């Protein structure tokens, strides 16, 4: 097996109206909590943890997530993803997710905070079978530097690829390189500092549902700039330009709440992190 | 004299009926938000659109498609069609490109007999592919023996020519300003070709959040001159 800084495999399966862990394996600097059932036995929550507190140059992390047929899972992180100065090779985070028939995954990691001179490459590949439903959101902050100035990292690259029944349905590729591009300028972040991207896929994402979501989120956009559009299969992509993590989280929560309620009759969740 | 020249001019002519005149690819949202209001602001927008959007998507797709055609690897063409289609998160832009690709494909079928184009159209009719102008352009340009970098430059020319005409109508600007913009943009198009030639396959599909959000927001504009 390749030489990962941290490797993690987490599988869940459906059993008698519950979802239970089928496999939890980790090695090196990547851990996961035991399942926590936030008032809902059908959908356990797992928190990914980086015991080192952050990523450093050359770190390579790999996570394999498997959601069995009809199983449901909430996946988040215990704290933000911090990438420290990476003067050598970039930090990579590879995540591979398999969702079997009629499974449901909400994957909502904490924001990405890239420190001065950081380089971070995130590759996420999601393979969905028929009837599976997905909510996946990422938040990118302007990072951190000793003198408080923003966008001092070298490179952030997030690539998300989704296959549905073996067909490529989403290719989402974001690269922010403050040294090369004017990241705050026209066409990119356009004067905003924070960027949020969310992908929602599921048979219940009819065009009416997408339209209704677009109306609801536009109404609570405030000073954020929001874009929402239908994918090539039932589902949509949501993009948010904002000036704080909290603004994006509020919009993501509104979206998540609506999907949970209308598709699954579930109550809103609180990850109870802080 | 290059024997392909007249055919290439025909392919890049803004009168080529592909429907490009009805797509602004997000520009109309910037016009309505009053971010693009003058020759200067439009020039800046065009530079960003070429550098951040066309280079990593249409431009790189065209280059990779051309290289696949040289090696007779059609499967790569179909993969590129899928990738450039799903890369676009804004529905109107995605569907607009597919419509333009299909019309250019139909014209290509009327004018030439090219096996790859026949194969591409078969796939579109069977709903296995969407159709995209960058890939159709690569197929025709390769057939006409247009050198690769000339093909990329001409394609960028035809995309920006349509956008400039649309901007002149939509902002509005004078025709002479449009021509000046076009002349000023030339050095950026040459730089873009150089950039595209140096990219890696992994660079494909990089998105520009601001442009993309404007393309998404276009769906909800009340009064629209353009379909995207």
mmCIF file with all atom_site columns, C-alpha atoms in Angstrom, chain B residues 93-163:
data_model
loop_
_atom_site.group_PDB
_atom_site.id
_atom_site.type_symbol
_atom_site.label_atom_id
_atom_site.label_alt_id
_atom_site.label_comp_id
_atom_site.label_asym_id
_atom_site.label_entity_id
_atom_site.label_seq_id
_atom_site.pdbx_PDB_ins_code
_atom_site.Cartn_x
_atom_site.Cartn_y
_atom_site.Cartn_z
_atom_site.occupancy
_atom_site.B_iso_or_equiv
_atom_site.pdbx_formal_charge
_atom_site.auth_seq_id
_atom_site.auth_comp_id
_atom_site.auth_asym_id
_atom_site.auth_atom_id
_atom_site.pdbx_PDB_model_num
ATOM 1  C CA . UNK B 1 93  ? -24.451 27.951 -20.480 1.00 0.00 ? 93  UNK B CA 1
ATOM 2  C CA . UNK B 1 94  ? -24.212 24.171 -20.663 1.00 0.00 ? 94  UNK B CA 1
ATOM 3  C CA . UNK B 1 95  ? -27.345 23.833 -22.793 1.00 0.00 ? 95  UNK B CA 1
ATOM 4  C CA . UNK B 1 96  ? -26.394 26.820 -24.965 1.00 0.00 ? 96  UNK B CA 1
ATOM 5  C CA . UNK B 1 97  ? -23.000 25.293 -25.755 1.00 0.00 ? 97  UNK B CA 1
ATOM 6  C CA . UNK B 1 98  ? -24.655 21.980 -26.631 1.00 0.00 ? 98  UNK B CA 1
ATOM 7  C CA . UNK B 1 99  ? -27.088 23.711 -28.994 1.00 0.00 ? 99  UNK B CA 1
ATOM 8  C CA . UNK B 1 100 ? -24.282 25.644 -30.675 1.00 0.00 ? 100 UNK B CA 1
ATOM 9  C CA . UNK B 1 101 ? -22.195 22.476 -30.919 1.00 0.00 ? 101 UNK B CA 1
ATOM 10 C CA . UNK B 1 102 ? -25.042 20.601 -32.550 1.00 0.00 ? 102 UNK B CA 1
ATOM 11 C CA . UNK B 1 103 ? -25.709 23.344 -35.092 1.00 0.00 ? 103 UNK B CA 1
ATOM 12 C CA . UNK B 1 104 ? -22.037 23.613 -35.992 1.00 0.00 ? 104 UNK B CA 1
ATOM 13 C CA . UNK B 1 105 ? -21.960 19.826 -36.304 1.00 0.00 ? 105 UNK B CA 1
ATOM 14 C CA . UNK B 1 106 ? -24.952 19.879 -38.670 1.00 0.00 ? 106 UNK B CA 1
ATOM 15 C CA . UNK B 1 107 ? -23.282 22.544 -40.824 1.00 0.00 ? 107 UNK B CA 1
ATOM 16 C CA . UNK B 1 108 ? -20.049 20.538 -40.834 1.00 0.00 ? 108 UNK B CA 1
ATOM 17 C CA . UNK B 1 109 ? -21.998 17.499 -42.016 1.00 0.00 ? 109 UNK B CA 1
ATOM 18 C CA . UNK B 1 110 ? -23.499 19.533 -44.885 1.00 0.00 ? 110 UNK B CA 1
ATOM 19 C CA . UNK B 1 111 ? -20.129 20.906 -45.977 1.00 0.00 ? 111 UNK B CA 1
ATOM 20 C CA . UNK B 1 112 ? -17.696 18.042 -45.419 1.00 0.00 ? 112 UNK B CA 1
ATOM 21 C CA . UNK B 1 113 ? -17.512 14.305 -45.150 1.00 0.00 ? 113 UNK B CA 1
ATOM 22 C CA . UNK B 1 114 ? -15.536 13.610 -41.975 1.00 0.00 ? 114 UNK B CA 1
ATOM 23 C CA . UNK B 1 115 ? -15.798 10.190 -40.321 1.00 0.00 ? 115 UNK B CA 1
ATOM 24 C CA . UNK B 1 116 ? -15.176 11.562 -36.789 1.00 0.00 ? 116 UNK B CA 1
ATOM 25 C CA . UNK B 1 117 ? -17.962 14.099 -37.257 1.00 0.00 ? 117 UNK B CA 1
ATOM 26 C CA . UNK B 1 118 ? -20.319 11.377 -38.451 1.00 0.00 ? 118 UNK B CA 1
ATOM 27 C CA . UNK B 1 119 ? -19.373 9.347  -35.362 1.00 0.00 ? 119 UNK B CA 1
ATOM 28 C CA . UNK B 1 120 ? -19.927 12.379 -33.127 1.00 0.00 ? 120 UNK B CA 1
ATOM 29 C CA . UNK B 1 121 ? -23.345 13.110 -34.625 1.00 0.00 ? 121 UNK B CA 1
ATOM 30 C CA . UNK B 1 122 ? -24.369 9.474  -34.207 1.00 0.00 ? 122 UNK B CA 1
ATOM 31 C CA . UNK B 1 123 ? -23.492 9.735  -30.534 1.00 0.00 ? 123 UNK B CA 1
ATOM 32 C CA . UNK B 1 124 ? -25.418 12.987 -30.122 1.00 0.00 ? 124 UNK B CA 1
ATOM 33 C CA . UNK B 1 125 ? -28.476 11.477 -31.785 1.00 0.00 ? 125 UNK B CA 1
ATOM 34 C CA . UNK B 1 126 ? -28.207 8.445  -29.504 1.00 0.00 ? 126 UNK B CA 1
ATOM 35 C CA . UNK B 1 127 ? -27.926 10.884 -26.521 1.00 0.00 ? 127 UNK B CA 1
ATOM 36 C CA . UNK B 1 128 ? -24.521 9.449  -25.634 1.00 0.00 ? 128 UNK B CA 1
ATOM 37 C CA . UNK B 1 129 ? -22.852 12.844 -26.210 1.00 0.00 ? 129 UNK B CA 1
ATOM 38 C CA . UNK B 1 130 ? -24.066 16.436 -25.877 1.00 0.00 ? 130 UNK B CA 1
ATOM 39 C CA . UNK B 1 131 ? -22.149 18.141 -28.666 1.00 0.00 ? 131 UNK B CA 1
ATOM 40 C CA . UNK B 1 132 ? -19.756 21.026 -28.035 1.00 0.00 ? 132 UNK B CA 1
ATOM 41 C CA . UNK B 1 133 ? -18.476 23.674 -30.460 1.00 0.00 ? 133 UNK B CA 1
ATOM 42 C CA . UNK B 1 134 ? -14.834 23.305 -29.310 1.00 0.00 ? 134 UNK B CA 1
ATOM 43 C CA . UNK B 1 135 ? -14.820 19.618 -30.206 1.00 0.00 ? 135 UNK B CA 1
ATOM 44 C CA . UNK B 1 136 ? -16.690 20.079 -33.493 1.00 0.00 ? 136 UNK B CA 1
ATOM 45 C CA . UNK B 1 137 ? -14.230 22.844 -34.366 1.00 0.00 ? 137 UNK B CA 1
ATOM 46 C CA . UNK B 1 138 ? -11.284 20.552 -33.593 1.00 0.00 ? 138 UNK B CA 1
ATOM 47 C CA . UNK B 1 139 ? -12.717 17.852 -35.877 1.00 0.00 ? 139 UNK B CA 1
ATOM 48 C CA . UNK B 1 140 ? -13.274 20.220 -38.816 1.00 0.00 ? 140 UNK B CA 1
ATOM 49 C CA . UNK B 1 141 ? -9.970  22.066 -38.346 1.00 0.00 ? 141 UNK B CA 1
ATOM 50 C CA . UNK B 1 142 ? -8.062  18.794 -38.189 1.00 0.00 ? 142 UNK B CA 1
ATOM 51 C CA . UNK B 1 143 ? -9.831  17.614 -41.337 1.00 0.00 ? 143 UNK B CA 1
ATOM 52 C CA . UNK B 1 144 ? -8.858  20.830 -43.143 1.00 0.00 ? 144 UNK B CA 1
ATOM 53 C CA . UNK B 1 145 ? -5.235  20.329 -42.008 1.00 0.00 ? 145 UNK B CA 1
ATOM 54 C CA . UNK B 1 146 ? -5.247  23.598 -40.079 1.00 0.00 ? 146 UNK B CA 1
ATOM 55 C CA . UNK B 1 147 ? -2.216  23.503 -37.752 1.00 0.00 ? 147 UNK B CA 1
ATOM 56 C CA . UNK B 1 148 ? -3.140  22.984 -34.105 1.00 0.00 ? 148 UNK B CA 1
ATOM 57 C CA . UNK B 1 149 ? -2.110  26.375 -32.722 1.00 0.00 ? 149 UNK B CA 1
ATOM 58 C CA . UNK B 1 150 ? -3.833  28.153 -35.630 1.00 0.00 ? 150 UNK B CA 1
ATOM 59 C CA . UNK B 1 151 ? -6.967  26.131 -34.896 1.00 0.00 ? 151 UNK B CA 1
ATOM 60 C CA . UNK B 1 152 ? -6.916  27.153 -31.220 1.00 0.00 ? 152 UNK B CA 1
ATOM 61 C CA . UNK B 1 153 ? -6.295  30.818 -32.043 1.00 0.00 ? 153 UNK B CA 1
ATOM 62 C CA . UNK B 1 154 ? -9.065  30.881 -34.665 1.00 0.00 ? 154 UNK B CA 1
ATOM 63 C CA . UNK B 1 155 ? -11.535 29.291 -32.269 1.00 0.00 ? 155 UNK B CA 1
ATOM 64 C CA . UNK B 1 156 ? -10.743 31.857 -29.555 1.00 0.00 ? 156 UNK B CA 1
ATOM 65 C CA . UNK B 1 157 ? -11.160 34.518 -32.252 1.00 0.00 ? 157 UNK B CA 1
ATOM 66 C CA . UNK B 1 158 ? -14.617 33.300 -33.212 1.00 0.00 ? 158 UNK B CA 1
ATOM 67 C CA . UNK B 1 159 ? -15.786 33.006 -29.556 1.00 0.00 ? 159 UNK B CA 1
ATOM 68 C CA . UNK B 1 160 ? -14.625 36.498 -28.685 1.00 0.00 ? 160 UNK B CA 1
ATOM 69 C CA . UNK B 1 161 ? -15.910 37.960 -31.973 1.00 0.00 ? 161 UNK B CA 1
ATOM 70 C CA . UNK B 1 162 ? -19.436 36.807 -31.083 1.00 0.00 ? 162 UNK B CA 1
ATOM 71 C CA . UNK B 1 163 ? -19.126 38.062 -27.519 1.00 0.00 ? 163 UNK B CA 1
#
